[in-house]
Amino acid sequence: MNGFPVTLQTVVLLVGSNVFMTFAWYGHLKNLADRPWFTAALISWGIALFEYLLQVPANRVGHAGGLSLAQLKITQEVITLAVFVPFAVLYMDQPFKLDFVWAGLCMVGAVYFIFR
């Protein structure tokens, strides 16, 4: 990915990381509801390994490319919401709520203040 801008590399890696994270944190509620919690925890830890294999390089690439720690964190949070909403609605069959929109608008404000 060396030919791509640092910010794009960081975002792509963080999106992948967040997909794994979201499944690790919440997927067991649908797929492993009938299993003991420790089984879900062990499987989630296995999934989370792939999250870290993407998140750590994402943060290193972003930081080395000039993104501040705060910018990396806010980017992570925006991506988390962008991944979580479709996951909740499409995979977990949760209803779409306007609260997702309001949360997104709050994130726009956070992005503005961190990146200005």
PDB file of C-alpha atoms in Angstrom:
ATOM      1  CA  MET A   1       0.000   0.000   0.000  1.00  0.00           C
ATOM      2  CA  ASN A   2       3.046   2.275  -0.198  1.00  0.00           C
ATOM      3  CA  GLY A   3       1.692   4.036  -3.296  1.00  0.00           C
ATOM      4  CA  PHE A   4      -1.405   5.274  -1.449  1.00  0.00           C
ATOM      5  CA  PRO A   5      -1.601   8.387   0.731  1.00  0.00           C
ATOM      6  CA  VAL A   6      -0.898   7.766   4.419  1.00  0.00           C
ATOM      7  CA  THR A   7      -4.377   8.851   5.472  1.00  0.00           C
ATOM      8  CA  LEU A   8      -5.997   6.411   3.037  1.00  0.00           C
ATOM      9  CA  GLN A   9      -3.752   3.565   4.224  1.00  0.00           C
ATOM     10  CA  THR A  10      -4.668   4.371   7.819  1.00  0.00           C
ATOM     11  CA  VAL A  11      -8.399   4.537   7.118  1.00  0.00           C
ATOM     12  CA  VAL A  12      -8.451   1.279   5.111  1.00  0.00           C
ATOM     13  CA  LEU A  13      -6.593  -0.579   7.870  1.00  0.00           C
ATOM     14  CA  LEU A  14      -8.855   0.925  10.554  1.00  0.00           C
ATOM     15  CA  VAL A  15     -12.006  -0.059   8.639  1.00  0.00           C
ATOM     16  CA  GLY A  16     -10.779  -3.655   8.458  1.00  0.00           C
ATOM     17  CA  SER A  17      -9.833  -3.531  12.112  1.00  0.00           C
ATOM     18  CA  ASN A  18     -13.267  -2.228  13.063  1.00  0.00           C
ATOM     19  CA  VAL A  19     -15.075  -4.949  11.151  1.00  0.00           C
ATOM     20  CA  PHE A  20     -13.202  -7.571  13.186  1.00  0.00           C
ATOM     21  CA  MET A  21     -13.688  -5.588  16.409  1.00  0.00           C
ATOM     22  CA  THR A  22     -17.416  -5.235  15.900  1.00  0.00           C
ATOM     23  CA  PHE A  23     -17.854  -8.959  15.273  1.00  0.00           C
ATOM     24  CA  ALA A  24     -15.634  -9.792  18.253  1.00  0.00           C
ATOM     25  CA  TRP A  25     -17.567  -7.505  20.595  1.00  0.00           C
ATOM     26  CA  TYR A  26     -21.133  -8.077  19.406  1.00  0.00           C
ATOM     27  CA  GLY A  27     -21.340 -10.994  16.937  1.00  0.00           C
ATOM     28  CA  HIS A  28     -21.451 -13.538  19.744  1.00  0.00           C
ATOM     29  CA  LEU A  29     -24.791 -12.078  20.877  1.00  0.00           C
ATOM     30  CA  LYS A  30     -26.329 -13.528  17.724  1.00  0.00           C
ATOM     31  CA  ASN A  31     -24.127 -16.515  16.936  1.00  0.00           C
ATOM     32  CA  LEU A  32     -23.162 -17.856  20.354  1.00  0.00           C
ATOM     33  CA  ALA A  33     -26.121 -16.877  22.539  1.00  0.00           C
ATOM     34  CA  ASP A  34     -26.675 -20.514  23.503  1.00  0.00           C
ATOM     35  CA  ARG A  35     -23.030 -21.071  24.517  1.00  0.00           C
ATOM     36  CA  PRO A  36     -21.368 -20.256  27.856  1.00  0.00           C
ATOM     37  CA  TRP A  37     -19.881 -16.741  28.096  1.00  0.00           C
ATOM     38  CA  PHE A  38     -16.316 -18.064  28.303  1.00  0.00           C
ATOM     39  CA  THR A  39     -16.728 -19.841  24.966  1.00  0.00           C
ATOM     40  CA  ALA A  40     -17.874 -16.562  23.430  1.00  0.00           C
ATOM     41  CA  ALA A  41     -14.952 -14.771  25.110  1.00  0.00           C
ATOM     42  CA  LEU A  42     -12.382 -17.198  23.711  1.00  0.00           C
ATOM     43  CA  ILE A  43     -13.807 -16.991  20.213  1.00  0.00           C
ATOM     44  CA  SER A  44     -14.007 -13.197  20.486  1.00  0.00           C
ATOM     45  CA  TRP A  45     -10.362 -13.039  21.557  1.00  0.00           C
ATOM     46  CA  GLY A  46      -9.449 -15.059  18.481  1.00  0.00           C
ATOM     47  CA  ILE A  47     -11.324 -12.610  16.270  1.00  0.00           C
ATOM     48  CA  ALA A  48      -9.811  -9.654  18.135  1.00  0.00           C
ATOM     49  CA  LEU A  49      -6.328 -10.874  17.211  1.00  0.00           C
ATOM     50  CA  PHE A  50      -7.096  -9.942  13.612  1.00  0.00           C
ATOM     51  CA  GLU A  51      -8.364  -6.560  14.795  1.00  0.00           C
ATOM     52  CA  TYR A  52      -5.011  -5.842  16.416  1.00  0.00           C
ATOM     53  CA  LEU A  53      -3.089  -7.147  13.403  1.00  0.00           C
ATOM     54  CA  LEU A  54      -4.717  -4.310  11.441  1.00  0.00           C
ATOM     55  CA  GLN A  55      -5.137  -1.626  14.104  1.00  0.00           C
ATOM     56  CA  VAL A  56      -1.530  -1.525  15.288  1.00  0.00           C
ATOM     57  CA  PRO A  57      -0.100  -1.041  11.775  1.00  0.00           C
ATOM     58  CA  ALA A  58      -2.856   1.507  11.022  1.00  0.00           C
ATOM     59  CA  ASN A  59      -1.857   3.610  14.003  1.00  0.00           C
ATOM     60  CA  ARG A  60       1.835   3.289  13.225  1.00  0.00           C
ATOM     61  CA  VAL A  61       1.362   4.254   9.572  1.00  0.00           C
ATOM     62  CA  GLY A  62      -0.888   7.163  10.501  1.00  0.00           C
ATOM     63  CA  HIS A  63       1.374   8.463  13.253  1.00  0.00           C
ATOM     64  CA  ALA A  64       4.511   8.138  11.127  1.00  0.00           C
ATOM     65  CA  GLY A  65       2.654   9.976   8.359  1.00  0.00           C
ATOM     66  CA  GLY A  66       1.902  12.970  10.542  1.00  0.00           C
ATOM     67  CA  LEU A  67      -1.445  12.246  12.152  1.00  0.00           C
ATOM     68  CA  SER A  68      -1.574  13.214  15.806  1.00  0.00           C
ATOM     69  CA  LEU A  69      -2.703  10.838  18.508  1.00  0.00           C
ATOM     70  CA  ALA A  70      -5.993  12.745  18.838  1.00  0.00           C
ATOM     71  CA  GLN A  71      -6.551  12.629  15.076  1.00  0.00           C
ATOM     72  CA  LEU A  72      -5.965   8.873  15.060  1.00  0.00           C
ATOM     73  CA  LYS A  73      -8.439   8.413  17.915  1.00  0.00           C
ATOM     74  CA  ILE A  74     -11.205  10.513  16.365  1.00  0.00           C
ATOM     75  CA  THR A  75     -10.678   8.783  13.014  1.00  0.00           C
ATOM     76  CA  GLN A  76     -11.042   5.465  14.825  1.00  0.00           C
ATOM     77  CA  GLU A  77     -14.282   6.580  16.504  1.00  0.00           C
ATOM     78  CA  VAL A  78     -15.830   7.851  13.267  1.00  0.00           C
ATOM     79  CA  ILE A  79     -14.993   4.581  11.547  1.00  0.00           C
ATOM     80  CA  THR A  80     -16.364   2.633  14.519  1.00  0.00           C
ATOM     81  CA  LEU A  81     -19.740   4.344  14.160  1.00  0.00           C
ATOM     82  CA  ALA A  82     -19.685   3.936  10.365  1.00  0.00           C
ATOM     83  CA  VAL A  83     -19.058   0.187  10.741  1.00  0.00           C
ATOM     84  CA  PHE A  84     -21.341  -0.336  13.740  1.00  0.00           C
ATOM     85  CA  VAL A  85     -24.528   1.144  12.268  1.00  0.00           C
ATOM     86  CA  PRO A  86     -24.696  -1.155   9.203  1.00  0.00           C
ATOM     87  CA  PHE A  87     -23.655  -4.103  11.407  1.00  0.00           C
ATOM     88  CA  ALA A  88     -26.439  -3.381  13.902  1.00  0.00           C
ATOM     89  CA  VAL A  89     -29.093  -2.850  11.243  1.00  0.00           C
ATOM     90  CA  LEU A  90     -28.127  -5.451   8.631  1.00  0.00           C
ATOM     91  CA  TYR A  91     -26.502  -8.215  10.670  1.00  0.00           C
ATOM     92  CA  MET A  92     -28.100  -7.895  14.099  1.00  0.00           C
ATOM     93  CA  ASP A  93     -31.540  -6.905  12.732  1.00  0.00           C
ATOM     94  CA  GLN A  94     -31.760  -3.804  14.915  1.00  0.00           C
ATOM     95  CA  PRO A  95     -33.992  -0.943  13.770  1.00  0.00           C
ATOM     96  CA  PHE A  96     -32.324   2.137  12.336  1.00  0.00           C
ATOM     97  CA  LYS A  97     -32.751   5.037  14.745  1.00  0.00           C
ATOM     98  CA  LEU A  98     -32.303   8.749  14.311  1.00  0.00           C
ATOM     99  CA  ASP A  99     -29.954   8.521  17.294  1.00  0.00           C
ATOM    100  CA  PHE A 100     -27.380   7.109  14.869  1.00  0.00           C
ATOM    101  CA  VAL A 101     -27.680  10.277  12.799  1.00  0.00           C
ATOM    102  CA  TRP A 102     -27.355  12.535  15.860  1.00  0.00           C
ATOM    103  CA  ALA A 103     -24.311  10.576  17.030  1.00  0.00           C
ATOM    104  CA  GLY A 104     -22.815  10.962  13.555  1.00  0.00           C
ATOM    105  CA  LEU A 105     -23.381  14.701  13.645  1.00  0.00           C
ATOM    106  CA  CYS A 106     -21.615  14.868  17.005  1.00  0.00           C
ATOM    107  CA  MET A 107     -18.710  13.019  15.409  1.00  0.00           C
ATOM    108  CA  VAL A 108     -18.604  15.633  12.629  1.00  0.00           C
ATOM    109  CA  GLY A 109     -18.080  18.234  15.345  1.00  0.00           C
ATOM    110  CA  ALA A 110     -15.329  16.128  16.929  1.00  0.00           C
ATOM    111  CA  VAL A 111     -13.589  15.779  13.563  1.00  0.00           C
ATOM    112  CA  TYR A 112     -13.798  19.522  12.996  1.00  0.00           C
ATOM    113  CA  PHE A 113     -12.204  20.392  16.340  1.00  0.00           C
ATOM    114  CA  ILE A 114      -9.452  17.750  16.178  1.00  0.00           C
ATOM    115  CA  PHE A 115      -8.440  18.382  12.554  1.00  0.00           C
ATOM    116  CA  ARG A 116      -8.680  22.209  12.435  1.00  0.00           C
TER     117      ARG A 116
END
